[in-house]
mmCIF file of C-alpha atoms in Angstrom:
data_model
loop_
_atom_site.group_PDB
_atom_site.id
_atom_site.type_symbol
_atom_site.label_atom_id
_atom_site.label_comp_id
_atom_site.label_asym_id
_atom_site.label_seq_id
_atom_site.Cartn_x
_atom_site.Cartn_y
_atom_site.Cartn_z
ATOM 1 C CA MET M 1 -147.075 -51.505 215.683
ATOM 2 C CA ARG M 2 -150.277 -50.852 213.516
ATOM 3 C CA PHE M 3 -150.210 -50.828 209.617
ATOM 4 C CA THR M 4 -152.456 -51.641 206.613
ATOM 5 C CA ALA M 5 -152.467 -54.957 205.028
ATOM 6 C CA ALA M 6 -154.650 -56.972 202.499
ATOM 7 C CA VAL M 7 -156.445 -59.675 204.532
ATOM 8 C CA LEU M 8 -157.942 -62.813 202.928
ATOM 9 C CA ARG M 9 -160.625 -63.844 205.470
ATOM 10 C CA SER M 10 -162.372 -66.809 203.788
ATOM 11 C CA TYR M 11 -162.071 -69.023 200.712
ATOM 12 C CA GLU M 12 -163.600 -67.361 197.582
ATOM 13 C CA SER M 13 -163.867 -64.104 199.388
ATOM 14 C CA ARG M 14 -161.989 -60.800 198.374
ATOM 15 C CA PHE M 15 -158.936 -59.364 199.714
ATOM 16 C CA THR M 16 -159.839 -56.448 202.167
ATOM 17 C CA LEU M 17 -157.597 -53.588 203.228
ATOM 18 C CA GLU M 18 -157.602 -53.677 207.118
ATOM 19 C CA GLU M 19 -155.588 -52.273 210.035
ATOM 20 C CA VAL M 20 -153.228 -55.062 211.485
ATOM 21 C CA MET M 21 -151.029 -55.301 214.327
ATOM 22 C CA LEU M 22 -147.486 -56.671 214.884
ATOM 23 C CA ARG M 23 -147.196 -57.073 218.721
ATOM 24 C CA ALA M 24 -143.362 -57.820 218.844
ATOM 25 C CA GLY M 25 -140.176 -56.763 217.126
ATOM 26 C CA PRO M 26 -137.811 -58.991 215.233
ATOM 27 C CA GLY M 27 -136.522 -62.053 216.992
ATOM 28 C CA ASP M 28 -133.096 -63.561 216.439
ATOM 29 C CA GLY M 29 -132.520 -64.048 212.675
ATOM 30 C CA GLU M 30 -135.377 -61.857 211.699
ATOM 31 C CA ILE M 31 -135.751 -58.425 209.932
ATOM 32 C CA LEU M 32 -138.547 -55.998 209.697
ATOM 33 C CA VAL M 33 -139.098 -54.764 206.299
ATOM 34 C CA LYS M 34 -141.039 -51.785 205.007
ATOM 35 C CA ILE M 35 -142.550 -53.039 201.799
ATOM 36 C CA ALA M 36 -142.069 -50.884 198.700
ATOM 37 C CA GLY M 37 -143.756 -53.052 196.136
ATOM 38 C CA CYS M 38 -145.156 -56.627 195.907
ATOM 39 C CA GLY M 39 -146.042 -58.653 192.886
ATOM 40 C CA MET M 40 -149.288 -60.587 192.472
ATOM 41 C CA CYS M 41 -148.564 -64.289 191.722
ATOM 42 C CA ARG M 42 -151.278 -66.910 190.641
ATOM 43 C CA THR M 43 -150.352 -68.746 193.876
ATOM 44 C CA ASP M 44 -151.702 -66.052 195.979
ATOM 45 C CA LEU M 45 -154.932 -66.123 193.833
ATOM 46 C CA ALA M 46 -155.001 -69.995 194.003
ATOM 47 C CA VAL M 47 -155.403 -69.844 197.856
ATOM 48 C CA ARG M 48 -158.795 -68.418 197.378
ATOM 49 C CA HIS M 49 -159.829 -71.726 195.695
ATOM 50 C CA SER M 50 -157.921 -74.137 197.890
ATOM 51 C CA ALA M 51 -160.179 -74.585 201.006
ATOM 52 C CA GLY M 52 -158.397 -76.453 203.817
ATOM 53 C CA ARG M 53 -154.831 -76.087 202.619
ATOM 54 C CA SER M 54 -153.783 -72.721 203.702
ATOM 55 C CA PRO M 55 -155.186 -71.359 207.004
ATOM 56 C CA LEU M 56 -157.223 -68.369 206.983
ATOM 57 C CA PRO M 57 -157.543 -65.411 207.840
ATOM 58 C CA ALA M 58 -154.181 -64.543 206.504
ATOM 59 C CA VAL M 59 -152.119 -61.885 204.812
ATOM 60 C CA LEU M 60 -150.701 -63.334 201.613
ATOM 61 C CA GLY M 61 -148.118 -61.917 199.355
ATOM 62 C CA HIS M 62 -144.766 -63.553 198.454
ATOM 63 C CA GLU M 63 -143.028 -61.283 195.906
ATOM 64 C CA GLY M 64 -142.089 -58.378 198.241
ATOM 65 C CA ALA M 65 -139.225 -56.046 198.101
ATOM 66 C CA GLY M 66 -138.540 -53.091 200.582
ATOM 67 C CA ILE M 67 -136.117 -51.456 203.035
ATOM 68 C CA VAL M 68 -134.930 -53.059 206.241
ATOM 69 C CA VAL M 69 -136.253 -51.063 209.187
ATOM 70 C CA GLU M 70 -134.994 -53.236 212.101
ATOM 71 C CA THR M 71 -132.873 -56.262 212.660
ATOM 72 C CA GLY M 72 -133.136 -58.960 215.365
ATOM 73 C CA GLY M 73 -129.653 -59.371 216.627
ATOM 74 C CA PRO M 74 -126.235 -58.885 214.941
ATOM 75 C CA ASP M 75 -126.187 -62.100 213.010
ATOM 76 C CA THR M 76 -128.621 -61.220 210.220
ATOM 77 C CA GLY M 77 -126.018 -60.148 207.782
ATOM 78 C CA LEU M 78 -128.374 -57.060 207.101
ATOM 79 C CA SER M 79 -128.613 -53.511 208.415
ATOM 80 C CA GLY M 80 -131.234 -50.790 208.517
ATOM 81 C CA GLY M 81 -131.631 -49.065 205.401
ATOM 82 C CA ASP M 82 -130.531 -52.026 203.157
ATOM 83 C CA HIS M 83 -132.684 -52.667 200.136
ATOM 84 C CA VAL M 84 -133.832 -56.358 199.956
ATOM 85 C CA VAL M 85 -135.796 -58.654 197.696
ATOM 86 C CA LEU M 86 -137.755 -61.309 199.630
ATOM 87 C CA SER M 87 -138.284 -64.926 198.708
ATOM 88 C CA PHE M 88 -139.495 -68.150 200.320
ATOM 89 C CA ASP M 89 -138.736 -69.610 203.831
ATOM 90 C CA SER M 90 -136.696 -72.547 204.803
ATOM 91 C CA CYS M 91 -135.622 -74.318 207.965
ATOM 92 C CA GLY M 92 -131.898 -73.758 207.332
ATOM 93 C CA HIS M 93 -130.850 -76.967 209.087
ATOM 94 C CA CYS M 94 -132.285 -79.958 207.198
ATOM 95 C CA ARG M 95 -130.051 -81.939 204.832
ATOM 96 C CA ASN M 96 -131.258 -80.130 201.772
ATOM 97 C CA CYS M 97 -130.904 -76.736 203.186
ATOM 98 C CA MET M 98 -127.475 -77.599 204.367
ATOM 99 C CA GLY M 99 -126.675 -78.878 200.926
ATOM 100 C CA ALA M 100 -127.390 -75.389 199.337
ATOM 101 C CA ALA M 101 -131.062 -76.489 198.172
ATOM 102 C CA PRO M 102 -133.499 -74.709 200.377
ATOM 103 C CA ALA M 103 -136.158 -74.999 197.792
ATOM 104 C CA TYR M 104 -136.333 -78.601 198.671
ATOM 105 C CA CYS M 105 -136.448 -77.844 202.455
ATOM 106 C CA ASP M 106 -138.142 -80.670 204.556
ATOM 107 C CA SER M 107 -140.372 -78.095 205.984
ATOM 108 C CA PHE M 108 -141.054 -76.240 202.763
ATOM 109 C CA ALA M 109 -144.884 -76.922 202.759
ATOM 110 C CA THR M 110 -145.262 -76.109 206.539
ATOM 111 C CA LEU M 111 -143.193 -72.857 206.362
ATOM 112 C CA ASN M 112 -144.606 -71.514 203.150
ATOM 113 C CA LEU M 113 -147.915 -72.978 202.065
ATOM 114 C CA PHE M 114 -149.424 -73.382 205.536
ATOM 115 C CA GLY M 115 -149.161 -70.079 207.068
ATOM 116 C CA GLY M 116 -145.576 -69.914 208.360
ATOM 117 C CA ARG M 117 -144.160 -70.477 211.729
ATOM 118 C CA GLY M 118 -146.856 -71.450 214.249
ATOM 119 C CA GLU M 119 -144.993 -70.089 217.240
ATOM 120 C CA HIS M 120 -145.305 -66.569 215.844
ATOM 121 C CA ALA M 121 -149.027 -66.585 215.067
ATOM 122 C CA ALA M 122 -150.039 -64.650 218.213
ATOM 123 C CA ARG M 123 -147.861 -61.748 217.551
ATOM 124 C CA PHE M 124 -149.540 -60.910 214.142
ATOM 125 C CA THR M 125 -153.249 -60.029 214.460
ATOM 126 C CA ASP M 126 -156.160 -58.018 213.078
ATOM 127 C CA ALA M 127 -157.223 -54.795 214.811
ATOM 128 C CA ALA M 128 -159.604 -56.884 217.104
ATOM 129 C CA GLY M 129 -156.650 -59.040 218.379
ATOM 130 C CA SER M 130 -157.584 -62.211 216.387
ATOM 131 C CA ALA M 131 -154.587 -64.074 215.147
ATOM 132 C CA LEU M 132 -153.608 -63.966 211.365
ATOM 133 C CA ALA M 133 -151.542 -66.669 209.638
ATOM 134 C CA PRO M 134 -148.090 -64.947 210.294
ATOM 135 C CA ARG M 135 -145.875 -65.516 207.382
ATOM 136 C CA TRP M 136 -147.115 -66.710 204.003
ATOM 137 C CA PHE M 137 -144.128 -67.948 201.974
ATOM 138 C CA GLY M 138 -141.918 -66.488 204.704
ATOM 139 C CA GLN M 139 -143.115 -62.688 204.230
ATOM 140 C CA SER M 140 -146.872 -61.880 204.071
ATOM 141 C CA SER M 141 -145.923 -59.089 201.840
ATOM 142 C CA PHE M 142 -149.377 -57.726 200.905
ATOM 143 C CA ALA M 143 -148.810 -55.215 203.737
ATOM 144 C CA GLU M 144 -147.063 -52.073 204.463
ATOM 145 C CA TYR M 145 -144.582 -54.045 206.589
ATOM 146 C CA ALA M 146 -143.254 -57.729 206.759
ATOM 147 C CA MET M 147 -141.454 -59.542 209.515
ATOM 148 C CA VAL M 148 -139.179 -62.054 207.678
ATOM 149 C CA PRO M 149 -136.402 -64.533 208.341
ATOM 150 C CA ALA M 150 -133.046 -62.791 207.342
ATOM 151 C CA ARG M 151 -131.945 -65.804 205.182
ATOM 152 C CA ASN M 152 -134.789 -65.316 202.615
ATOM 153 C CA ALA M 153 -133.938 -61.605 201.992
ATOM 154 C CA VAL M 154 -131.405 -60.765 199.447
ATOM 155 C CA ARG M 155 -129.684 -57.311 199.403
ATOM 156 C CA VAL M 156 -129.823 -55.482 196.172
ATOM 157 C CA ASP M 157 -128.242 -52.479 194.607
ATOM 158 C CA PRO M 158 -130.022 -49.328 196.319
ATOM 159 C CA THR M 159 -129.886 -47.504 193.067
ATOM 160 C CA LEU M 160 -132.507 -49.828 191.393
ATOM 161 C CA PRO M 161 -136.080 -49.175 191.605
ATOM 162 C CA ILE M 162 -136.897 -51.354 194.672
ATOM 163 C CA GLU M 163 -140.670 -51.082 194.245
ATOM 164 C CA LEU M 164 -140.350 -53.030 190.946
ATOM 165 C CA LEU M 165 -137.880 -55.933 192.126
ATOM 166 C CA GLY M 166 -140.247 -58.130 194.187
ATOM 167 C CA PRO M 167 -141.082 -60.590 191.356
ATOM 168 C CA LEU M 168 -137.367 -61.344 191.277
ATOM 169 C CA GLY M 169 -138.047 -63.612 194.429
ATOM 170 C CA CYS M 170 -140.732 -65.866 192.856
ATOM 171 C CA GLY M 171 -141.667 -65.733 189.148
ATOM 172 C CA PHE M 172 -138.342 -64.456 187.790
ATOM 173 C CA LEU M 173 -136.401 -66.818 190.207
ATOM 174 C CA THR M 174 -138.419 -69.756 188.797
ATOM 175 C CA GLY M 175 -137.946 -69.082 185.035
ATOM 176 C CA ALA M 176 -134.319 -67.978 185.083
ATOM 177 C CA GLY M 177 -133.330 -70.615 187.632
ATOM 178 C CA ALA M 178 -134.692 -73.321 185.305
ATOM 179 C CA VAL M 179 -132.539 -71.913 182.481
ATOM 180 C CA PHE M 180 -129.363 -71.381 184.408
ATOM 181 C CA HIS M 181 -129.490 -74.346 186.905
ATOM 182 C CA SER M 182 -131.890 -77.029 185.744
ATOM 183 C CA PHE M 183 -130.917 -76.846 182.060
ATOM 184 C CA GLY M 184 -127.519 -75.210 182.237
ATOM 185 C CA VAL M 185 -128.144 -73.420 178.903
ATOM 186 C CA GLY M 186 -124.995 -72.160 177.179
ATOM 187 C CA PRO M 187 -124.067 -70.354 173.860
ATOM 188 C CA GLY M 188 -125.460 -72.168 170.788
ATOM 189 C CA ASP M 189 -128.131 -73.874 172.653
ATOM 190 C CA THR M 190 -131.847 -73.612 171.558
ATOM 191 C CA VAL M 191 -134.703 -73.110 174.161
ATOM 192 C CA ALA M 192 -138.479 -73.357 173.428
ATOM 193 C CA VAL M 193 -140.530 -71.529 176.137
ATOM 194 C CA TYR M 194 -144.196 -72.298 176.250
ATOM 195 C CA GLY M 195 -146.109 -69.325 177.937
ATOM 196 C CA ALA M 196 -144.878 -65.700 177.820
ATOM 197 C CA GLY M 197 -145.938 -64.544 181.370
ATOM 198 C CA ALA M 198 -143.557 -63.520 184.050
ATOM 199 C CA VAL M 199 -141.948 -67.063 184.459
ATOM 200 C CA GLY M 200 -141.649 -67.502 180.737
ATOM 201 C CA LEU M 201 -140.343 -64.143 179.956
ATOM 202 C CA ALA M 202 -137.713 -64.510 182.760
ATOM 203 C CA ALA M 203 -136.528 -67.715 181.016
ATOM 204 C CA VAL M 204 -136.336 -65.957 177.705
ATOM 205 C CA MET M 205 -134.116 -63.155 179.337
ATOM 206 C CA ALA M 206 -131.897 -65.910 180.889
ATOM 207 C CA ALA M 207 -131.627 -67.866 177.910
ATOM 208 C CA THR M 208 -130.682 -64.733 175.800
ATOM 209 C CA ALA M 209 -128.196 -63.754 178.408
ATOM 210 C CA ALA M 210 -126.590 -67.362 178.111
ATOM 211 C CA GLY M 211 -126.286 -66.906 174.318
ATOM 212 C CA ALA M 212 -129.076 -69.228 173.425
ATOM 213 C CA VAL M 213 -131.645 -68.897 170.652
ATOM 214 C CA THR M 214 -135.084 -68.866 172.085
ATOM 215 C CA VAL M 215 -138.519 -69.535 170.737
ATOM 216 C CA ALA M 216 -141.394 -68.133 172.612
ATOM 217 C CA VAL M 217 -144.912 -69.693 172.277
ATOM 218 C CA ASP M 218 -148.025 -67.944 173.439
ATOM 219 C CA ARG M 219 -151.568 -67.337 172.425
ATOM 220 C CA HIS M 220 -151.546 -63.714 173.423
ATOM 221 C CA PRO M 221 -150.054 -61.300 170.711
ATOM 222 C CA GLU M 222 -149.126 -58.548 173.197
ATOM 223 C CA ARG M 223 -147.013 -61.213 175.288
ATOM 224 C CA LEU M 224 -145.342 -62.298 172.203
ATOM 225 C CA ALA M 225 -144.484 -58.661 171.252
ATOM 226 C CA LEU M 226 -142.743 -58.375 174.586
ATOM 227 C CA ALA M 227 -141.021 -61.727 174.177
ATOM 228 C CA GLU M 228 -139.857 -60.462 170.667
ATOM 229 C CA ARG M 229 -138.406 -57.225 172.235
ATOM 230 C CA LEU M 230 -136.431 -59.479 174.815
ATOM 231 C CA HIS M 231 -134.927 -61.164 171.694
ATOM 232 C CA ALA M 232 -136.963 -64.354 171.385
ATOM 233 C CA ILE M 233 -138.496 -65.663 168.187
ATOM 234 C CA PRO M 234 -142.297 -65.183 168.740
ATOM 235 C CA LEU M 235 -144.605 -68.171 167.702
ATOM 236 C CA HIS M 236 -148.410 -67.794 168.011
ATOM 237 C CA ALA M 237 -150.294 -70.873 169.228
ATOM 238 C CA ALA M 238 -154.102 -70.933 169.254
ATOM 239 C CA PRO M 239 -155.990 -72.715 172.075
ATOM 240 C CA ALA M 240 -156.383 -76.463 171.069
ATOM 241 C CA ASN M 241 -159.058 -79.107 171.778
ATOM 242 C CA LEU M 242 -157.138 -82.342 172.076
ATOM 243 C CA ALA M 243 -160.054 -84.227 170.857
ATOM 244 C CA ASP M 244 -160.478 -82.033 167.684
ATOM 245 C CA LEU M 245 -158.407 -83.626 164.829
ATOM 246 C CA ALA M 246 -158.113 -80.262 163.119
ATOM 247 C CA ASP M 247 -156.615 -78.840 166.461
ATOM 248 C CA LEU M 248 -154.292 -81.721 166.629
ATOM 249 C CA ALA M 249 -153.030 -81.022 163.152
ATOM 250 C CA GLU M 250 -152.393 -77.580 164.124
ATOM 251 C CA LEU M 251 -150.275 -78.704 167.134
ATOM 252 C CA ALA M 252 -148.324 -81.024 164.969
ATOM 253 C CA GLU M 253 -147.719 -77.995 162.596
ATOM 254 C CA LEU M 254 -146.562 -76.043 165.608
ATOM 255 C CA ALA M 255 -144.020 -78.774 166.520
ATOM 256 C CA ASP M 256 -142.696 -78.568 162.986
ATOM 257 C CA ARG M 257 -142.337 -74.846 162.947
ATOM 258 C CA ILE M 258 -140.323 -75.187 166.297
ATOM 259 C CA GLN M 259 -138.112 -77.816 164.741
ATOM 260 C CA HIS M 260 -137.499 -75.456 161.664
ATOM 261 C CA LEU M 261 -136.651 -72.524 163.915
ATOM 262 C CA THR M 262 -134.319 -74.500 166.097
ATOM 263 C CA ASP M 263 -132.710 -76.534 163.347
ATOM 264 C CA GLY M 264 -133.958 -79.892 164.141
ATOM 265 C CA GLY M 265 -135.632 -79.294 167.576
ATOM 266 C CA ALA M 266 -135.038 -77.223 170.678
ATOM 267 C CA HIS M 267 -132.208 -78.572 173.193
ATOM 268 C CA TYR M 268 -134.432 -77.640 175.931
ATOM 269 C CA ALA M 269 -138.272 -76.989 176.418
ATOM 270 C CA LEU M 270 -139.878 -75.143 179.351
ATOM 271 C CA ASP M 271 -143.434 -75.353 179.859
ATOM 272 C CA THR M 272 -144.826 -72.457 182.234
ATOM 273 C CA THR M 273 -148.380 -72.637 181.264
ATOM 274 C CA GLY M 274 -149.744 -75.782 182.919
ATOM 275 C CA SER M 275 -152.109 -76.180 180.156
ATOM 276 C CA PRO M 276 -152.715 -79.426 178.384
ATOM 277 C CA SER M 277 -153.688 -77.557 175.285
#
């Protein structure tokens, strides 16, 4: 089966659209998905600067969504025509997977960050027959089609715009999951969210849905405007130099404003920026 994919051939290089080949159909527990849309996550971009960690050449992409074309056996729980959102891979049988915590799978790094399941490498190649890392984060969805484990595909309502749903499997899963599961936010709680990108905005929406008061902190006015539309209190924070006393004073003022807005301090705080400033 031939189709087009965005291939990353070497570190620091650009993604290139190429014809690739899938040389076998889905095995037991797998499904073939026609990708309708895929988000671009910073993790995909980070691979270009992480020499030696993820094998190349590879087809990346891990916020995919699409329609099931073919299933491998009767035990996938899915059927052709189902609309699905894709997420990360897991082994399904370690203690954490069996304990309903697949994000802590013993083989998470091997299955997701290091190119997928090695036994399947030979069946996914470029047009010349050279092997490509077969399953980045369980899907390699920067492509027209993806072969994925059925357990990391979630059936969704077919009336929803499937081409827009891919980020539910990563960025939105992260932000909303932190609010609902790590924090357990409820009515009357207050939440401070630092960074109003995809993960932060997902946290804002989840906190609002849970009945909490949310403060969104960001340096970009357009992101704060969107956070406000999602019922957060927007709070602008300029970039800070931690060695500068004036900037430290501004950070202290920011903390005071958050305390005021949350009646003494937020019950929960979520940093989605990774930035020390």
